[in-house]
PDB file of C-alpha atoms and ligand atoms in Angstrom:
ATOM      1  CA  MET A 848       6.758  -4.994  23.838  1.00 91.00           C
ATOM      2  CA  LYS A 849       3.316  -6.290  22.835  1.00 97.00           C
ATOM      3  CA  ARG A 850       2.742  -9.717  21.338  1.00 98.00           C
ATOM      4  CA  VAL A 851      -0.120 -11.056  19.258  1.00 98.00           C
ATOM      5  CA  THR A 852      -0.805 -14.597  18.044  1.00 98.00           C
ATOM      6  CA  LEU A 853      -2.625 -15.011  14.721  1.00 98.00           C
ATOM      7  CA  HIS A 854      -3.436 -18.566  13.642  1.00 98.00           C
ATOM      8  CA  ASP A 855      -0.183 -20.477  14.321  1.00 97.00           C
ATOM      9  CA  LYS A 856       2.264 -17.550  14.433  1.00 98.00           C
ATOM     10  CA  THR A 857       3.325 -14.996  17.015  1.00 98.00           C
ATOM     11  CA  PHE A 858       4.180 -11.420  16.147  1.00 98.00           C
ATOM     12  CA  CYS A 859       5.676  -8.624  18.251  1.00 98.00           C
ATOM     13  CA  THR A 860       5.426  -4.847  17.956  1.00 98.00           C
ATOM     14  CA  TYR A 861       7.672  -3.314  15.290  1.00 98.00           C
ATOM     15  CA  ILE A 862       6.386   0.130  14.232  1.00 98.00           C
ATOM     16  CA  PRO A 863       4.169   1.982  16.729  1.00 98.00           C
ATOM     17  CA  ASN A 864       1.126   3.828  15.444  1.00 98.00           C
ATOM     18  CA  GLU A 865       2.594   7.268  16.233  1.00 98.00           C
ATOM     19  CA  GLN A 866       5.587   6.500  14.016  1.00 98.00           C
ATOM     20  CA  ILE A 867       3.360   5.202  11.210  1.00 98.00           C
ATOM     21  CA  GLU A 868       1.298   8.403  11.323  1.00 98.00           C
ATOM     22  CA  GLN A 869       4.464  10.520  11.161  1.00 98.00           C
ATOM     23  CA  ASP A 870       5.694   8.545   8.149  1.00 98.00           C
ATOM     24  CA  ILE A 871       2.328   9.007   6.427  1.00 98.00           C
ATOM     25  CA  GLN A 872       2.402  12.743   7.141  1.00 98.00           C
ATOM     26  CA  ALA A 873       5.768  12.986   5.375  1.00 98.00           C
ATOM     27  CA  VAL A 874       4.342  11.233   2.294  1.00 98.00           C
ATOM     28  CA  ALA A 875       1.234  13.447   2.388  1.00 98.00           C
ATOM     29  CA  ASP A 876       3.407  16.580   2.555  1.00 98.00           C
ATOM     30  CA  GLN A 877       5.273  15.433  -0.546  1.00 98.00           C
ATOM     31  CA  LEU A 878       2.070  14.584  -2.446  1.00 98.00           C
ATOM     32  CA  ASN A 879       0.520  17.927  -1.478  1.00 98.00           C
ATOM     33  CA  LYS A 880       3.537  19.653  -2.953  1.00 98.00           C
ATOM     34  CA  ASP A 881       3.960  17.504  -6.074  1.00 98.00           C
ATOM     35  CA  LEU A 882       0.282  17.424  -7.047  1.00 98.00           C
ATOM     36  CA  ALA A 883      -0.635  20.992  -6.100  1.00 98.00           C
ATOM     37  CA  ASP A 884      -1.274  21.919  -9.732  1.00 98.00           C
ATOM     38  CA  VAL A 885      -2.993  18.691 -10.808  1.00 98.00           C
ATOM     39  CA  GLU A 886      -6.769  18.852 -11.092  1.00 96.00           C
ATOM     40  CA  HIS A 887      -8.360  16.224  -8.832  1.00 97.00           C
ATOM     41  CA  PRO A 888      -5.861  13.386  -9.023  1.00 98.00           C
ATOM     42  CA  ILE A 889      -7.458   9.968  -8.599  1.00 98.00           C
ATOM     43  CA  PHE A 890      -6.175   8.088  -5.565  1.00 98.00           C
ATOM     44  CA  VAL A 891      -6.789   4.369  -5.992  1.00 97.00           C
ATOM     45  CA  CYS A 892      -6.946   2.346  -2.787  1.00 97.00           C
ATOM     46  CA  VAL A 893      -5.733  -1.200  -3.373  1.00 95.00           C
ATOM     47  CA  LEU A 894      -7.936  -3.345  -1.121  1.00 95.00           C
ATOM     48  CA  LYS A 895      -7.891  -4.887   1.304  1.00 94.00           C
ATOM     49  CA  GLY A 896      -4.449  -4.123   2.740  1.00 96.00           C
ATOM     50  CA  SER A 897      -4.371  -0.372   2.045  1.00 98.00           C
ATOM     51  CA  PHE A 898      -7.569   0.619   3.784  1.00 98.00           C
ATOM     52  CA  MET A 899      -5.981   2.046   6.933  1.00 98.00           C
ATOM     53  CA  PHE A 900      -3.078   3.718   5.146  1.00 99.00           C
ATOM     54  CA  TYR A 901      -5.475   5.130   2.575  1.00 98.00           C
ATOM     55  CA  ALA A 902      -7.874   6.616   5.135  1.00 98.00           C
ATOM     56  CA  SER A 903      -5.028   8.176   7.083  1.00 98.00           C
ATOM     57  CA  LEU A 904      -3.379   9.538   3.930  1.00 98.00           C
ATOM     58  CA  MET A 905      -6.626  11.053   2.623  1.00 98.00           C
ATOM     59  CA  GLN A 906      -7.104  12.937   5.898  1.00 98.00           C
ATOM     60  CA  LYS A 907      -3.673  14.506   5.492  1.00 98.00           C
ATOM     61  CA  LEU A 908      -4.163  15.767   1.937  1.00 98.00           C
ATOM     62  CA  THR A 909      -4.731  19.456   1.344  1.00 98.00           C
ATOM     63  CA  ILE A 910      -5.266  18.947  -2.406  1.00 98.00           C
ATOM     64  CA  GLN A 911      -8.678  17.654  -3.575  1.00 97.00           C
ATOM     65  CA  PRO A 912      -8.432  13.995  -4.550  1.00 98.00           C
ATOM     66  CA  GLU A 913     -10.988  11.716  -6.185  1.00 97.00           C
ATOM     67  CA  ILE A 914     -11.442   8.426  -4.346  1.00 96.00           C
ATOM     68  CA  GLU A 915     -11.474   5.006  -6.025  1.00 95.00           C
ATOM     69  CA  PHE A 916     -11.032   1.402  -4.912  1.00 95.00           C
ATOM     70  CA  ILE A 917      -9.677  -1.697  -6.588  1.00 93.00           C
ATOM     71  CA  ARG A 918      -9.290  -5.183  -5.214  1.00 91.00           C
ATOM     72  CA  LEU A 919      -6.698  -7.744  -6.248  1.00 83.00           C
ATOM     73  CA  SER A 920      -5.627 -11.035  -4.813  1.00 67.00           C
ATOM     74  CA  SER A 921      -2.440 -13.093  -4.914  1.00 58.00           C
ATOM     75  CA  TYR A 922      -1.171 -13.762  -1.466  1.00 51.00           C
ATOM     76  CA  SER A 923      -1.805 -16.701   0.776  1.00 52.00           C
ATOM     77  CA  GLY A 924       0.117 -17.202   4.020  1.00 58.00           C
ATOM     78  CA  THR A 925       3.481 -15.476   4.373  1.00 63.00           C
ATOM     79  CA  GLN A 926       4.882 -15.980   0.848  1.00 59.00           C
ATOM     80  CA  SER A 927       3.971 -14.039  -2.284  1.00 57.00           C
ATOM     81  CA  CYS A 928       3.021 -16.535  -5.011  1.00 53.00           C
ATOM     82  CA  GLY A 929       3.840 -14.279  -7.922  1.00 56.00           C
ATOM     83  CA  GLU A 930       0.516 -14.367  -9.705  1.00 63.00           C
ATOM     84  CA  VAL A 931      -1.912 -11.469  -9.401  1.00 62.00           C
ATOM     85  CA  LYS A 932      -5.590 -11.432 -10.312  1.00 65.00           C
ATOM     86  CA  GLN A 933      -7.930  -8.499 -10.581  1.00 64.00           C
ATOM     87  CA  VAL A 934     -11.003  -9.126  -8.484  1.00 67.00           C
ATOM     88  CA  MET A 935     -12.939  -5.872  -8.350  1.00 78.00           C
ATOM     89  CA  GLY A 936     -12.056  -3.215 -10.870  1.00 79.00           C
ATOM     90  CA  LEU A 937     -12.625   0.407 -11.653  1.00 83.00           C
ATOM     91  CA  ASN A 938     -15.515   1.112 -13.989  1.00 83.00           C
ATOM     92  CA  ARG A 939     -14.698   4.596 -15.102  1.00 88.00           C
ATOM     93  CA  ASP A 940     -12.877   6.564 -17.751  1.00 91.00           C
ATOM     94  CA  LEU A 941      -9.382   7.483 -16.584  1.00 93.00           C
ATOM     95  CA  LYS A 942      -8.283   9.142 -19.809  1.00 94.00           C
ATOM     96  CA  GLY A 943      -6.103  12.181 -19.149  1.00 96.00           C
ATOM     97  CA  LYS A 944      -6.225  11.766 -15.375  1.00 97.00           C
ATOM     98  CA  THR A 945      -3.359  11.561 -12.897  1.00 98.00           C
ATOM     99  CA  VAL A 946      -3.643   8.315 -10.979  1.00 97.00           C
ATOM    100  CA  VAL A 947      -1.953   7.615  -7.652  1.00 98.00           C
ATOM    101  CA  ILE A 948      -1.900   3.910  -6.782  1.00 98.00           C
ATOM    102  CA  VAL A 949      -2.010   3.494  -2.999  1.00 98.00           C
ATOM    103  CA  GLU A 950      -0.585   0.148  -1.845  1.00 98.00           C
ATOM    104  CA  ASP A 951       0.003  -1.316   1.600  1.00 98.00           C
ATOM    105  CA  ILE A 952       3.313  -2.980   0.836  1.00 98.00           C
ATOM    106  CA  VAL A 953       5.626  -3.583  -2.111  1.00 97.00           C
ATOM    107  CA  ASP A 954       7.424  -6.905  -1.735  1.00 96.00           C
ATOM    108  CA  THR A 955       8.520  -8.573  -5.012  1.00 95.00           C
ATOM    109  CA  GLY A 956       6.712  -5.826  -6.929  1.00 95.00           C
ATOM    110  CA  ASN A 957       4.555  -8.233  -8.974  1.00 90.00           C
ATOM    111  CA  THR A 958       1.362  -6.580  -7.794  1.00 89.00           C
ATOM    112  CA  ILE A 959       2.489  -3.057  -8.512  1.00 94.00           C
ATOM    113  CA  VAL A 960       3.767  -3.985 -11.998  1.00 92.00           C
ATOM    114  CA  LYS A 961       0.410  -5.570 -12.813  1.00 88.00           C
ATOM    115  CA  LEU A 962      -1.483  -2.523 -11.516  1.00 91.00           C
ATOM    116  CA  HIS A 963       0.757  -0.178 -13.455  1.00 92.00           C
ATOM    117  CA  GLU A 964       0.035  -2.117 -16.682  1.00 88.00           C
ATOM    118  CA  LEU A 965      -3.664  -1.987 -15.973  1.00 87.00           C
ATOM    119  CA  PHE A 966      -3.672   1.816 -15.726  1.00 90.00           C
ATOM    120  CA  ARG A 967      -1.118   2.418 -18.457  1.00 89.00           C
ATOM    121  CA  CYS A 968      -3.525   0.877 -20.981  1.00 87.00           C
ATOM    122  CA  GLN A 969      -6.125   3.529 -20.211  1.00 88.00           C
ATOM    123  CA  GLU A 970      -4.425   6.633 -21.597  1.00 90.00           C
ATOM    124  CA  VAL A 971      -3.952   8.233 -18.203  1.00 95.00           C
ATOM    125  CA  ALA A 972      -1.831  11.398 -18.035  1.00 97.00           C
ATOM    126  CA  ASP A 973       0.398  10.141 -15.232  1.00 97.00           C
ATOM    127  CA  ILE A 974       0.688   7.221 -12.816  1.00 98.00           C
ATOM    128  CA  ARG A 975       2.370   7.531  -9.425  1.00 98.00           C
ATOM    129  CA  ILE A 976       2.995   4.723  -7.007  1.00 98.00           C
ATOM    130  CA  CYS A 977       2.565   5.289  -3.297  1.00 98.00           C
ATOM    131  CA  THR A 978       3.106   2.613  -0.666  1.00 98.00           C
ATOM    132  CA  LEU A 979       3.068   2.474   3.111  1.00 98.00           C
ATOM    133  CA  VAL A 980       5.923  -0.027   3.294  1.00 98.00           C
ATOM    134  CA  MET A 981       8.430  -1.577   0.923  1.00 98.00           C
ATOM    135  CA  LYS A 982      11.101  -4.258   1.194  1.00 98.00           C
ATOM    136  CA  PRO A 983      13.978  -2.904  -0.949  1.00 97.00           C
ATOM    137  CA  ASP A 984      16.010  -6.116  -0.599  1.00 97.00           C
ATOM    138  CA  VAL A 985      13.257  -8.091  -2.325  1.00 96.00           C
ATOM    139  CA  TYR A 986      11.993  -5.561  -4.858  1.00 97.00           C
ATOM    140  CA  ASP A 987      13.587  -6.316  -8.226  1.00 94.00           C
ATOM    141  CA  LYS A 988      11.452  -4.427 -10.768  1.00 97.00           C
ATOM    142  CA  PRO A 989      12.552  -1.360 -12.774  1.00 96.00           C
ATOM    143  CA  LEU A 990       9.372   0.564 -11.943  1.00 97.00           C
ATOM    144  CA  LYS A 991      10.041   3.554  -9.690  1.00 97.00           C
ATOM    145  CA  ILE A 992       8.243   3.616  -6.338  1.00 98.00           C
ATOM    146  CA  ASP A 993       7.469   7.342  -6.152  1.00 98.00           C
ATOM    147  CA  TYR A 994       6.329   7.555  -2.531  1.00 98.00           C
ATOM    148  CA  CYS A 995       7.197   5.151   0.261  1.00 98.00           C
ATOM    149  CA  ALA A 996       6.402   5.922   3.883  1.00 98.00           C
ATOM    150  CA  ARG A 997       8.830   3.336   5.303  1.00 98.00           C
ATOM    151  CA  GLU A 998      11.383   0.789   4.100  1.00 98.00           C
ATOM    152  CA  ILE A 999      11.784  -2.432   6.078  1.00 98.00           C
ATOM    153  CA  GLU A1000      14.023  -5.510   6.079  1.00 97.00           C
ATOM    154  CA  ASN A1001      12.819  -8.701   4.414  1.00 97.00           C
ATOM    155  CA  ARG A1002      10.564  -9.883   7.228  1.00 97.00           C
ATOM    156  CA  PHE A1003       6.836 -10.583   7.375  1.00 98.00           C
ATOM    157  CA  ILE A1004       4.693  -7.928   9.058  1.00 98.00           C
ATOM    158  CA  VAL A1005       1.033  -7.528  10.011  1.00 98.00           C
ATOM    159  CA  GLY A1006      -1.216  -4.758  11.304  1.00 98.00           C
ATOM    160  CA  PHE A1007      -2.404  -1.361  10.077  1.00 98.00           C
ATOM    161  CA  GLY A1008      -4.263  -3.111   7.237  1.00 98.00           C
ATOM    162  CA  LEU A1009      -1.731  -5.863   6.586  1.00 98.00           C
ATOM    163  CA  ASP A1010      -2.801  -9.428   7.297  1.00 98.00           C
ATOM    164  CA  TYR A1011      -1.581 -12.929   7.951  1.00 98.00           C
ATOM    165  CA  ASP A1012      -4.228 -15.137   6.321  1.00 96.00           C
ATOM    166  CA  GLN A1013      -6.880 -12.457   6.817  1.00 96.00           C
ATOM    167  CA  LEU A1014      -6.105 -11.785  10.475  1.00 98.00           C
ATOM    168  CA  GLY A1015      -4.375  -8.803  12.041  1.00 98.00           C
ATOM    169  CA  ARG A1016      -5.616  -6.051   9.727  1.00 98.00           C
ATOM    170  CA  GLU A1017      -7.327  -4.148  12.564  1.00 98.00           C
ATOM    171  CA  LEU A1018      -4.176  -3.718  14.669  1.00 98.00           C
ATOM    172  CA  LYS A1019      -3.184  -0.052  14.975  1.00 98.00           C
ATOM    173  CA  ASP A1020       0.548  -0.783  15.279  1.00 98.00           C
ATOM    174  CA  ILE A1021       2.638  -2.854  12.856  1.00 98.00           C
ATOM    175  CA  TYR A1022       3.899  -6.196  14.199  1.00 98.00           C
ATOM    176  CA  ILE A1023       6.697  -8.416  12.929  1.00 98.00           C
ATOM    177  CA  LEU A1024       6.859 -12.208  12.796  1.00 98.00           C
ATOM    178  CA  GLU A1025       9.082 -13.523  15.576  1.00 95.00           C
ATOM    179  CA  SER A1026      12.008 -15.504  14.234  1.00 79.00           C
TER     180      SER A1026
HETATM  181  P1  IMP B1310       4.267  -8.337  -4.200  1.00 69.29           P
HETATM  182  O1  IMP B1310       3.361  -8.534  -5.384  1.00 69.29           O
HETATM  183  O2  IMP B1310       5.216  -9.485  -3.998  1.00 69.29           O
HETATM  184  O3  IMP B1310       4.966  -6.998  -4.199  1.00 69.29           O
HETATM  185  O4  IMP B1310       3.362  -8.423  -2.924  1.00 69.29           O
HETATM  186  C1  IMP B1310       2.499  -7.434  -2.585  1.00 69.29           C
HETATM  187  C2  IMP B1310       1.373  -7.958  -1.750  1.00 69.29           C
HETATM  188  O5  IMP B1310       1.774  -9.068  -0.945  1.00 69.29           O
HETATM  189  C3  IMP B1310       0.951  -6.876  -0.786  1.00 69.29           C
HETATM  190  O6  IMP B1310      -0.041  -6.052  -1.345  1.00 69.29           O
HETATM  191  C4  IMP B1310       0.466  -7.684   0.407  1.00 69.29           C
HETATM  192  O7  IMP B1310      -0.886  -8.014   0.246  1.00 69.29           O
HETATM  193  C5  IMP B1310       1.309  -8.938   0.376  1.00 69.29           C
HETATM  194  N1  IMP B1310       2.474  -8.862   1.279  1.00 69.29           N
HETATM  195  C6  IMP B1310       3.783  -8.770   0.947  1.00 69.29           C
HETATM  196  N2  IMP B1310       4.566  -8.724   2.018  1.00 69.29           N
HETATM  197  C7  IMP B1310       3.748  -8.808   3.095  1.00 69.29           C
HETATM  198  C8  IMP B1310       3.975  -8.792   4.526  1.00 69.29           C
HETATM  199  O8  IMP B1310       5.095  -8.694   5.055  1.00 69.29           O
HETATM  200  N3  IMP B1310       2.843  -8.873   5.290  1.00 69.29           N
HETATM  201  C9  IMP B1310       1.594  -8.965   4.790  1.00 69.29           C
HETATM  202  N4  IMP B1310       1.345  -8.977   3.469  1.00 69.29           N
HETATM  203  C10 IMP B1310       2.413  -8.894   2.624  1.00 69.29           C
HETATM  204 MG1   MG B1311      -1.982  -5.725  -0.898  1.00 69.29          MG
END
């Protein structure tokens, strides 16, 4: 088992890269099937956390996506604070388009609800939610998570894009906070 210390906390390996890639392939297979007849769906990468998941997912698509990025902020440390702000938005017309929101992790769901509202206001044809990881024991929103590569227990993780106070995003495996 590998260990990494970020700031004041130590994390140990939890999901190896090979497993993550397999999980992403399964999600890509499903998206390729479900969106086969949709003309250029727009995949929105929610920065910063999704960058690794997004890049890996895009490489596994056989449909032709359009690429967009959005950046939000809400999280500091290891607890979600519930409030979500839009930092860098999309400046384009989404009317009639199918939008796939690509998130790193769905925890309480506050972020995904906010994002969903943001896109719903723009007369899009369809909105799908796709996440690398979710914590089903914490998620308490009615919104359906359409694609989830992996469900985990209610523990704090880092790596593969996910951070602890801005560190750990570059790690190719996912690590879990030691308890
Ligand atoms: P939510 O709004 O509570 O669903 O939180 C979603 C955001 O919180 C994610 O996009 C992450 O940035 C962050 N987050 C939630 N859980 C974790 C975790 O275990 N590790 C790192 N970041 C997390
Ligand atoms: Mg995030």
